[in-house]
Amino acid sequence: MARIFTVDDLRDRLQARQHKMTPQRQMILQVFIERPGEHLSAEEVQGILRDNFDSFGMATVYRNIELLTDLELLQKIDLGDGKARYELNTKEPTSHNHHHLICIACGKISEFNDDLLDGLERSIFEKCGFEVTDHQVKFFGYCQECREAGYGAENDDAD
Amino acid sequence: MARIFTVDDLRDRLQARQHKMTPQRQMILQVFIERPGEHLSAEEVQGILRDNFDSFGMATVYRNIELLTDLELLQKIDLGDGKARYELNTKEPTSHNHHHLICIACGKISEFNDDLLDGLERSIFEKCGFEVTDHQVKFFGYCQECREAGYGAENDDAD
DNA sequence: TTTTCTGCAAACGATTTGCATACAC
DNA sequence: GTGTATGCAAATCGTTTGCAGAAAA
């Protein structure tokens, strides 16, 4: 069970760095808390917030998303679509070992947990002397629903 | 031994798609052929070519790098530095299984060959029904030289 | 009251596009 | 000749920055 961050965590971590708690920061975190499993871009976050509130500057979104990432409440992910995306971090350090499965038919993003990479990283160190501190892994392909709907490797020519 | 593409391959593949062979296309491919193992951005390619020739439009570089990638002579890679990079493809389909090791101290990019991911991809299919067609894997950390020069996880605070 | 924040608009860097000219076929 | 490619400049897209006013501590 992945325990999730709350607004209290936000307040604590802001104080620890002499940053101020603002409604904007709270609302941005709230957007992610209310949407577990989603991978939102800055633009999407602003879209959600501007629907509910009058003016919500893009710069504020960018600045605070970055801040929340620094505070390790969010995690930045690059799905290769040209814009940065973010998801709520979990309190478990194992969240590091979840990889993204990106469906090239419908765009849906799912996740896969695994620690196979630990072995790979050890063997990288042994063979190359390269000490891995972080990794980024993305798998592209067809999700179950799209495969059942006729997409997939065997139908790949059905462009 | 990875066999490398040549200008003849370029000509053949251009013809097959009724594209024309131009000096620019040839020169761009040549840049990559002469620099095996390098991961060049569009800007770097233009820089190299503009040193040797008078005018070489950025748009031409972008359009042709993309074309060469479509023709599978080049491979696009995203090292997370905000610009697309490219490397010469090899004729072996196994080139797919080389991963990039990115040193966060000196920026050097090295490579690591491995087929451990095949097992992972199989287990993704079994557990999620997701059919992987491609993957992107990057490892960040410290290369041997930088570790020996005092960088590395144990000295990470030496920012 | 002091410092940090916000929102706007302008700046930015990578990439794309429109268009007239130049070149490969 | 005909159609594709080139080079330039302007446009675009995501993101960052400068700055004056607003709000948290």
PDB file of N, CA, C and O in Angstrom, chain A residues 29-94:
ATOM      1  N   LEU A  29      -0.752  20.750  -5.532  1.00  0.00           N
ATOM      2  CA  LEU A  29      -0.568  19.427  -4.935  1.00  0.00           C
ATOM      3  C   LEU A  29      -1.889  18.667  -4.924  1.00  0.00           C
ATOM      4  O   LEU A  29      -1.946  17.477  -5.243  1.00  0.00           O
ATOM      5  N   GLN A  30      -2.960  19.382  -4.598  1.00  0.00           N
ATOM      6  CA  GLN A  30      -4.284  18.772  -4.544  1.00  0.00           C
ATOM      7  C   GLN A  30      -4.662  18.118  -5.881  1.00  0.00           C
ATOM      8  O   GLN A  30      -5.222  17.021  -5.909  1.00  0.00           O
ATOM      9  N   VAL A  31      -4.337  18.791  -6.955  1.00  0.00           N
ATOM     10  CA  VAL A  31      -4.629  18.242  -8.287  1.00  0.00           C
ATOM     11  C   VAL A  31      -4.026  16.854  -8.433  1.00  0.00           C
ATOM     12  O   VAL A  31      -4.678  15.929  -8.921  1.00  0.00           O
ATOM     13  N   PHE A  32      -2.789  16.705  -7.970  1.00  0.00           N
ATOM     14  CA  PHE A  32      -2.135  15.405  -8.106  1.00  0.00           C
ATOM     15  C   PHE A  32      -2.698  14.388  -7.118  1.00  0.00           C
ATOM     16  O   PHE A  32      -2.869  13.221  -7.453  1.00  0.00           O
ATOM     17  N   ILE A  33      -2.998  14.858  -5.926  1.00  0.00           N
ATOM     18  CA  ILE A  33      -3.555  13.943  -4.921  1.00  0.00           C
ATOM     19  C   ILE A  33      -4.887  13.364  -5.399  1.00  0.00           C
ATOM     20  O   ILE A  33      -5.169  12.185  -5.212  1.00  0.00           O
ATOM     21  N   GLU A  34      -5.666  14.210  -6.057  1.00  0.00           N
ATOM     22  CA  GLU A  34      -6.990  13.759  -6.506  1.00  0.00           C
ATOM     23  C   GLU A  34      -6.928  12.896  -7.765  1.00  0.00           C
ATOM     24  O   GLU A  34      -7.955  12.386  -8.203  1.00  0.00           O
ATOM     25  N   ARG A  35      -5.757  12.813  -8.358  1.00  0.00           N
ATOM     26  CA  ARG A  35      -5.640  12.060  -9.603  1.00  0.00           C
ATOM     27  C   ARG A  35      -4.513  11.049  -9.526  1.00  0.00           C
ATOM     28  O   ARG A  35      -3.542  11.144 -10.279  1.00  0.00           O
ATOM     29  N   PRO A  36      -4.630  10.078  -8.638  1.00  0.00           N
ATOM     30  CA  PRO A  36      -3.541   9.107  -8.511  1.00  0.00           C
ATOM     31  C   PRO A  36      -3.358   8.332  -9.812  1.00  0.00           C
ATOM     32  O   PRO A  36      -4.328   8.020 -10.493  1.00  0.00           O
ATOM     33  N   GLY A  37      -2.138   8.103 -10.153  1.00  0.00           N
ATOM     34  CA  GLY A  37      -1.860   7.325 -11.352  1.00  0.00           C
ATOM     35  C   GLY A  37      -1.836   8.137 -12.631  1.00  0.00           C
ATOM     36  O   GLY A  37      -1.521   7.615 -13.687  1.00  0.00           O
ATOM     37  N   GLU A  38      -2.178   9.435 -12.535  1.00  0.00           N
ATOM     38  CA  GLU A  38      -2.128  10.237 -13.756  1.00  0.00           C
ATOM     39  C   GLU A  38      -0.775  10.908 -13.912  1.00  0.00           C
ATOM     40  O   GLU A  38      -0.077  11.142 -12.946  1.00  0.00           O
ATOM     41  N   HIS A  39      -0.456  11.213 -15.152  1.00  0.00           N
ATOM     42  CA  HIS A  39       0.846  11.782 -15.468  1.00  0.00           C
ATOM     43  C   HIS A  39       0.598  13.107 -16.166  1.00  0.00           C
ATOM     44  O   HIS A  39       0.479  13.162 -17.381  1.00  0.00           O
ATOM     45  N   LEU A  40       0.534  14.160 -15.391  1.00  0.00           N
ATOM     46  CA  LEU A  40       0.056  15.437 -15.907  1.00  0.00           C
ATOM     47  C   LEU A  40       1.184  16.352 -16.356  1.00  0.00           C
ATOM     48  O   LEU A  40       2.225  16.431 -15.711  1.00  0.00           O
ATOM     49  N   SER A  41       0.927  17.067 -17.439  1.00  0.00           N
ATOM     50  CA  SER A  41       1.849  18.106 -17.873  1.00  0.00           C
ATOM     51  C   SER A  41       1.470  19.415 -17.191  1.00  0.00           C
ATOM     52  O   SER A  41       0.363  19.558 -16.653  1.00  0.00           O
ATOM     53  N   ALA A  42       2.373  20.374 -17.236  1.00  0.00           N
ATOM     54  CA  ALA A  42       2.112  21.678 -16.630  1.00  0.00           C
ATOM     55  C   ALA A  42       0.837  22.280 -17.223  1.00  0.00           C
ATOM     56  O   ALA A  42       0.014  22.847 -16.501  1.00  0.00           O
ATOM     57  N   GLU A  43       0.697  22.156 -18.509  1.00  0.00           N
ATOM     58  CA  GLU A  43      -0.475  22.727 -19.175  1.00  0.00           C
ATOM     59  C   GLU A  43      -1.770  22.088 -18.661  1.00  0.00           C
ATOM     60  O   GLU A  43      -2.764  22.771 -18.449  1.00  0.00           O
ATOM     61  N   GLU A  44      -1.735  20.782 -18.474  1.00  0.00           N
ATOM     62  CA  GLU A  44      -2.920  20.095 -17.969  1.00  0.00           C
ATOM     63  C   GLU A  44      -3.264  20.556 -16.560  1.00  0.00           C
ATOM     64  O   GLU A  44      -4.432  20.754 -16.220  1.00  0.00           O
ATOM     65  N   VAL A  45      -2.235  20.716 -15.750  1.00  0.00           N
ATOM     66  CA  VAL A  45      -2.468  21.187 -14.386  1.00  0.00           C
ATOM     67  C   VAL A  45      -3.113  22.568 -14.423  1.00  0.00           C
ATOM     68  O   VAL A  45      -4.113  22.817 -13.730  1.00  0.00           O
ATOM     69  N   GLN A  46      -2.574  23.435 -15.241  1.00  0.00           N
ATOM     70  CA  GLN A  46      -3.162  24.770 -15.313  1.00  0.00           C
ATOM     71  C   GLN A  46      -4.595  24.719 -15.820  1.00  0.00           C
ATOM     72  O   GLN A  46      -5.466  25.413 -15.313  1.00  0.00           O
ATOM     73  N   GLY A  47      -4.835  23.879 -16.811  1.00  0.00           N
ATOM     74  CA  GLY A  47      -6.190  23.745 -17.343  1.00  0.00           C
ATOM     75  C   GLY A  47      -7.178  23.376 -16.255  1.00  0.00           C
ATOM     76  O   GLY A  47      -8.258  23.969 -16.149  1.00  0.00           O
ATOM     77  N   ILE A  48      -6.818  22.405 -15.438  1.00  0.00           N
ATOM     78  CA  ILE A  48      -7.679  21.966 -14.343  1.00  0.00           C
ATOM     79  C   ILE A  48      -7.924  23.102 -13.362  1.00  0.00           C
ATOM     80  O   ILE A  48      -9.057  23.345 -12.937  1.00  0.00           O
ATOM     81  N   LEU A  49      -6.850  23.830 -13.039  1.00  0.00           N
ATOM     82  CA  LEU A  49      -6.979  24.869 -12.017  1.00  0.00           C
ATOM     83  C   LEU A  49      -7.693  26.100 -12.549  1.00  0.00           C
ATOM     84  O   LEU A  49      -8.418  26.773 -11.819  1.00  0.00           O
ATOM     85  N   ARG A  50      -7.504  26.382 -13.810  1.00  0.00           N
ATOM     86  CA  ARG A  50      -8.140  27.576 -14.349  1.00  0.00           C
ATOM     87  C   ARG A  50      -9.633  27.360 -14.525  1.00  0.00           C
ATOM     88  O   ARG A  50     -10.400  28.309 -14.555  1.00  0.00           O
ATOM     89  N   ASP A  51     -10.040  26.100 -14.662  1.00  0.00           N
ATOM     90  CA  ASP A  51     -11.468  25.823 -14.707  1.00  0.00           C
ATOM     91  C   ASP A  51     -12.135  26.206 -13.392  1.00  0.00           C
ATOM     92  O   ASP A  51     -13.276  26.641 -13.369  1.00  0.00           O
ATOM     93  N   ASN A  52     -11.397  26.004 -12.302  1.00  0.00           N
ATOM     94  CA  ASN A  52     -11.999  26.201 -10.989  1.00  0.00           C
ATOM     95  C   ASN A  52     -11.712  27.567 -10.384  1.00  0.00           C
ATOM     96  O   ASN A  52     -12.427  28.019  -9.504  1.00  0.00           O
ATOM     97  N   PHE A  53     -10.679  28.215 -10.854  1.00  0.00           N
ATOM     98  CA  PHE A  53     -10.321  29.508 -10.293  1.00  0.00           C
ATOM     99  C   PHE A  53     -10.098  30.465 -11.445  1.00  0.00           C
ATOM    100  O   PHE A  53      -9.886  30.052 -12.576  1.00  0.00           O
ATOM    101  N   ASP A  54     -10.153  31.727 -11.132  1.00  0.00           N
ATOM    102  CA  ASP A  54     -10.072  32.731 -12.183  1.00  0.00           C
ATOM    103  C   ASP A  54      -8.725  32.704 -12.906  1.00  0.00           C
ATOM    104  O   ASP A  54      -8.577  32.084 -13.945  1.00  0.00           O
ATOM    105  N   SER A  55      -7.750  33.368 -12.330  1.00  0.00           N
ATOM    106  CA  SER A  55      -6.479  33.433 -13.037  1.00  0.00           C
ATOM    107  C   SER A  55      -5.457  32.582 -12.298  1.00  0.00           C
ATOM    108  O   SER A  55      -5.345  32.612 -11.078  1.00  0.00           O
ATOM    109  N   PHE A  56      -4.760  31.828 -13.046  1.00  0.00           N
ATOM    110  CA  PHE A  56      -3.746  30.950 -12.472  1.00  0.00           C
ATOM    111  C   PHE A  56      -2.602  30.940 -13.465  1.00  0.00           C
ATOM    112  O   PHE A  56      -2.646  30.227 -14.474  1.00  0.00           O
ATOM    113  N   GLY A  57      -1.600  31.737 -13.194  1.00  0.00           N
ATOM    114  CA  GLY A  57      -0.532  31.934 -14.181  1.00  0.00           C
ATOM    115  C   GLY A  57       0.270  30.696 -14.484  1.00  0.00           C
ATOM    116  O   GLY A  57       0.570  29.896 -13.596  1.00  0.00           O
ATOM    117  N   MET A  58       0.594  30.552 -15.738  1.00  0.00           N
ATOM    118  CA  MET A  58       1.411  29.428 -16.173  1.00  0.00           C
ATOM    119  C   MET A  58       2.747  29.431 -15.445  1.00  0.00           C
ATOM    120  O   MET A  58       3.243  28.367 -15.052  1.00  0.00           O
ATOM    121  N   ALA A  59       3.330  30.593 -15.281  1.00  0.00           N
ATOM    122  CA  ALA A  59       4.633  30.673 -14.609  1.00  0.00           C
ATOM    123  C   ALA A  59       4.540  30.124 -13.197  1.00  0.00           C
ATOM    124  O   ALA A  59       5.452  29.451 -12.721  1.00  0.00           O
ATOM    125  N   THR A  60       3.431  30.400 -12.543  1.00  0.00           N
ATOM    126  CA  THR A  60       3.230  29.882 -11.183  1.00  0.00           C
ATOM    127  C   THR A  60       3.174  28.365 -11.206  1.00  0.00           C
ATOM    128  O   THR A  60       3.737  27.698 -10.337  1.00  0.00           O
ATOM    129  N   VAL A  61       2.499  27.825 -12.189  1.00  0.00           N
ATOM    130  CA  VAL A  61       2.439  26.370 -12.299  1.00  0.00           C
ATOM    131  C   VAL A  61       3.837  25.793 -12.482  1.00  0.00           C
ATOM    132  O   VAL A  61       4.250  24.892 -11.756  1.00  0.00           O
ATOM    133  N   TYR A  62       4.566  26.322 -13.420  1.00  0.00           N
ATOM    134  CA  TYR A  62       5.910  25.804 -13.670  1.00  0.00           C
ATOM    135  C   TYR A  62       6.796  25.940 -12.444  1.00  0.00           C
ATOM    136  O   TYR A  62       7.485  25.001 -12.048  1.00  0.00           O
ATOM    137  N   ARG A  63       6.792  27.138 -11.836  1.00  0.00           N
ATOM    138  CA  ARG A  63       7.669  27.356 -10.693  1.00  0.00           C
ATOM    139  C   ARG A  63       7.334  26.403  -9.559  1.00  0.00           C
ATOM    140  O   ARG A  63       8.210  25.851  -8.908  1.00  0.00           O
ATOM    141  N   ASN A  64       6.055  26.157  -9.330  1.00  0.00           N
ATOM    142  CA  ASN A  64       5.685  25.355  -8.185  1.00  0.00           C
ATOM    143  C   ASN A  64       5.767  23.867  -8.446  1.00  0.00           C
ATOM    144  O   ASN A  64       6.072  23.084  -7.551  1.00  0.00           O
ATOM    145  N   ILE A  65       5.507  23.480  -9.660  1.00  0.00           N
ATOM    146  CA  ILE A  65       5.721  22.075  -9.989  1.00  0.00           C
ATOM    147  C   ILE A  65       7.189  21.721  -9.778  1.00  0.00           C
ATOM    148  O   ILE A  65       7.518  20.671  -9.239  1.00  0.00           O
ATOM    149  N   GLU A  66       8.051  22.639 -10.182  1.00  0.00           N
ATOM    150  CA  GLU A  66       9.469  22.371  -9.977  1.00  0.00           C
ATOM    151  C   GLU A  66       9.808  22.317  -8.488  1.00  0.00           C
ATOM    152  O   GLU A  66      10.556  21.460  -8.033  1.00  0.00           O
ATOM    153  N   LEU A  67       9.226  23.245  -7.744  1.00  0.00           N
ATOM    154  CA  LEU A  67       9.455  23.257  -6.302  1.00  0.00           C
ATOM    155  C   LEU A  67       8.970  21.961  -5.651  1.00  0.00           C
ATOM    156  O   LEU A  67       9.682  21.330  -4.871  1.00  0.00           O
ATOM    157  N   LEU A  68       7.777  21.546  -6.005  1.00  0.00           N
ATOM    158  CA  LEU A  68       7.240  20.304  -5.436  1.00  0.00           C
ATOM    159  C   LEU A  68       8.109  19.104  -5.815  1.00  0.00           C
ATOM    160  O   LEU A  68       8.226  18.143  -5.052  1.00  0.00           O
ATOM    161  N   THR A  69       8.700  19.176  -6.985  1.00  0.00           N
ATOM    162  CA  THR A  69       9.600  18.095  -7.386  1.00  0.00           C
ATOM    163  C   THR A  69      10.869  18.121  -6.542  1.00  0.00           C
ATOM    164  O   THR A  69      11.352  17.079  -6.095  1.00  0.00           O
ATOM    165  N   ASP A  70      11.385  19.315  -6.307  1.00  0.00           N
ATOM    166  CA  ASP A  70      12.551  19.454  -5.432  1.00  0.00           C
ATOM    167  C   ASP A  70      12.255  18.919  -4.039  1.00  0.00           C
ATOM    168  O   ASP A  70      13.108  18.313  -3.396  1.00  0.00           O
ATOM    169  N   LEU A  71      11.045  19.176  -3.582  1.00  0.00           N
ATOM    170  CA  LEU A  71      10.645  18.725  -2.247  1.00  0.00           C
ATOM    171  C   LEU A  71      10.301  17.236  -2.241  1.00  0.00           C
ATOM    172  O   LEU A  71       9.867  16.698  -1.222  1.00  0.00           O
ATOM    173  N   GLU A  72      10.428  16.629  -3.376  1.00  0.00           N
ATOM    174  CA  GLU A  72      10.175  15.200  -3.555  1.00  0.00           C
ATOM    175  C   GLU A  72       8.727  14.794  -3.300  1.00  0.00           C
ATOM    176  O   GLU A  72       8.446  13.658  -2.951  1.00  0.00           O
ATOM    177  N   LEU A  73       7.812  15.756  -3.502  1.00  0.00           N
ATOM    178  CA  LEU A  73       6.397  15.414  -3.424  1.00  0.00           C
ATOM    179  C   LEU A  73       5.917  14.943  -4.790  1.00  0.00           C
ATOM    180  O   LEU A  73       5.012  14.128  -4.903  1.00  0.00           O
ATOM    181  N   LEU A  74       6.537  15.477  -5.833  1.00  0.00           N
ATOM    182  CA  LEU A  74       6.226  15.037  -7.192  1.00  0.00           C
ATOM    183  C   LEU A  74       7.462  14.391  -7.804  1.00  0.00           C
ATOM    184  O   LEU A  74       8.574  14.564  -7.315  1.00  0.00           O
ATOM    185  N   GLN A  75       7.206  13.688  -8.880  1.00  0.00           N
ATOM    186  CA  GLN A  75       8.285  13.060  -9.617  1.00  0.00           C
ATOM    187  C   GLN A  75       8.139  13.453 -11.075  1.00  0.00           C
ATOM    188  O   GLN A  75       7.050  13.364 -11.642  1.00  0.00           O
ATOM    189  N   LYS A  76       9.206  13.901 -11.654  1.00  0.00           N
ATOM    190  CA  LYS A  76       9.174  14.328 -13.048  1.00  0.00           C
ATOM    191  C   LYS A  76       9.354  13.119 -13.946  1.00  0.00           C
ATOM    192  O   LYS A  76      10.217  12.281 -13.688  1.00  0.00           O
ATOM    193  N   ILE A  77       8.553  13.015 -14.995  1.00  0.00           N
ATOM    194  CA  ILE A  77       8.762  11.932 -15.937  1.00  0.00           C
ATOM    195  C   ILE A  77       8.716  12.450 -17.360  1.00  0.00           C
ATOM    196  O   ILE A  77       7.999  13.390 -17.674  1.00  0.00           O
ATOM    197  N   ASP A  78       9.519  11.863 -18.179  1.00  0.00           N
ATOM    198  CA  ASP A  78       9.617  12.269 -19.575  1.00  0.00           C
ATOM    199  C   ASP A  78       9.115  11.114 -20.416  1.00  0.00           C
ATOM    200  O   ASP A  78       9.783  10.097 -20.536  1.00  0.00           O
ATOM    201  N   LEU A  79       7.936  11.276 -20.976  1.00  0.00           N
ATOM    202  CA  LEU A  79       7.368  10.184 -21.752  1.00  0.00           C
ATOM    203  C   LEU A  79       7.677  10.326 -23.234  1.00  0.00           C
ATOM    204  O   LEU A  79       7.161   9.587 -24.057  1.00  0.00           O
ATOM    205  N   GLY A  80       8.504  11.279 -23.567  1.00  0.00           N
ATOM    206  CA  GLY A  80       8.935  11.414 -24.944  1.00  0.00           C
ATOM    207  C   GLY A  80       7.942  12.130 -25.835  1.00  0.00           C
ATOM    208  O   GLY A  80       8.069  12.114 -27.052  1.00  0.00           O
ATOM    209  N   ASP A  81       6.953  12.790 -25.232  1.00  0.00           N
ATOM    210  CA  ASP A  81       5.983  13.505 -26.059  1.00  0.00           C
ATOM    211  C   ASP A  81       6.263  15.007 -26.099  1.00  0.00           C
ATOM    212  O   ASP A  81       5.391  15.801 -26.415  1.00  0.00           O
ATOM    213  N   GLY A  82       7.478  15.372 -25.743  1.00  0.00           N
ATOM    214  CA  GLY A  82       7.865  16.770 -25.884  1.00  0.00           C
ATOM    215  C   GLY A  82       7.506  17.670 -24.725  1.00  0.00           C
ATOM    216  O   GLY A  82       7.857  18.843 -24.728  1.00  0.00           O
ATOM    217  N   LYS A  83       6.782  17.156 -23.767  1.00  0.00           N
ATOM    218  CA  LYS A  83       6.505  17.977 -22.602  1.00  0.00           C
ATOM    219  C   LYS A  83       6.793  17.176 -21.334  1.00  0.00           C
ATOM    220  O   LYS A  83       6.624  15.961 -21.312  1.00  0.00           O
ATOM    221  N   ALA A  84       7.228  17.884 -20.303  1.00  0.00           N
ATOM    222  CA  ALA A  84       7.510  17.207 -19.041  1.00  0.00           C
ATOM    223  C   ALA A  84       6.195  16.832 -18.381  1.00  0.00           C
ATOM    224  O   ALA A  84       5.214  17.563 -18.456  1.00  0.00           O
ATOM    225  N   ARG A  85       6.185  15.706 -17.737  1.00  0.00           N
ATOM    226  CA  ARG A  85       5.002  15.254 -17.014  1.00  0.00           C
ATOM    227  C   ARG A  85       5.392  14.948 -15.574  1.00  0.00           C
ATOM    228  O   ARG A  85       6.553  14.740 -15.265  1.00  0.00           O
ATOM    229  N   TYR A  86       4.391  14.938 -14.719  1.00  0.00           N
ATOM    230  CA  TYR A  86       4.661  14.764 -13.290  1.00  0.00           C
ATOM    231  C   TYR A  86       3.639  13.830 -12.694  1.00  0.00           C
ATOM    232  O   TYR A  86       2.500  13.766 -13.142  1.00  0.00           O
ATOM    233  N   GLU A  87       4.050  13.132 -11.669  1.00  0.00           N
ATOM    234  CA  GLU A  87       3.117  12.291 -10.929  1.00  0.00           C
ATOM    235  C   GLU A  87       3.435  12.428  -9.456  1.00  0.00           C
ATOM    236  O   GLU A  87       4.533  12.821  -9.070  1.00  0.00           O
ATOM    237  N   LEU A  88       2.455  12.125  -8.636  1.00  0.00           N
ATOM    238  CA  LEU A  88       2.640  12.186  -7.202  1.00  0.00           C
ATOM    239  C   LEU A  88       3.627  11.117  -6.786  1.00  0.00           C
ATOM    240  O   LEU A  88       3.525   9.976  -7.216  1.00  0.00           O
ATOM    241  N   ASN A  89       4.583  11.493  -5.984  1.00  0.00           N
ATOM    242  CA  ASN A  89       5.520  10.532  -5.449  1.00  0.00           C
ATOM    243  C   ASN A  89       4.831   9.728  -4.341  1.00  0.00           C
ATOM    244  O   ASN A  89       3.846  10.181  -3.777  1.00  0.00           O
ATOM    245  N   THR A  90       5.329   8.553  -4.063  1.00  0.00           N
ATOM    246  CA  THR A  90       4.822   7.850  -2.892  1.00  0.00           C
ATOM    247  C   THR A  90       5.903   7.897  -1.826  1.00  0.00           C
ATOM    248  O   THR A  90       7.058   8.197  -2.112  1.00  0.00           O
ATOM    249  N   LYS A  91       5.513   7.591  -0.607  1.00  0.00           N
ATOM    250  CA  LYS A  91       6.494   7.677   0.467  1.00  0.00           C
ATOM    251  C   LYS A  91       7.454   6.504   0.459  1.00  0.00           C
ATOM    252  O   LYS A  91       8.440   6.512   1.172  1.00  0.00           O
ATOM    253  N   GLU A  92       7.157   5.497  -0.325  1.00  0.00           N
ATOM    254  CA  GLU A  92       8.039   4.339  -0.379  1.00  0.00           C
ATOM    255  C   GLU A  92       9.182   4.608  -1.347  1.00  0.00           C
ATOM    256  O   GLU A  92       8.951   5.061  -2.476  1.00  0.00           O
ATOM    257  N   PRO A  93      10.398   4.280  -0.921  1.00  0.00           N
ATOM    258  CA  PRO A  93      11.533   4.488  -1.814  1.00  0.00           C
ATOM    259  C   PRO A  93      11.480   3.567  -3.019  1.00  0.00           C
ATOM    260  O   PRO A  93      12.149   3.790  -4.013  1.00  0.00           O
ATOM    261  N   THR A  94      10.660   2.526  -2.944  1.00  0.00           N
ATOM    262  CA  THR A  94      10.585   1.570  -4.042  1.00  0.00           C
ATOM    263  C   THR A  94       9.896   2.148  -5.266  1.00  0.00           C
ATOM    264  O   THR A  94       9.918   1.554  -6.336  1.00  0.00           O
TER     265      THR A  94
END
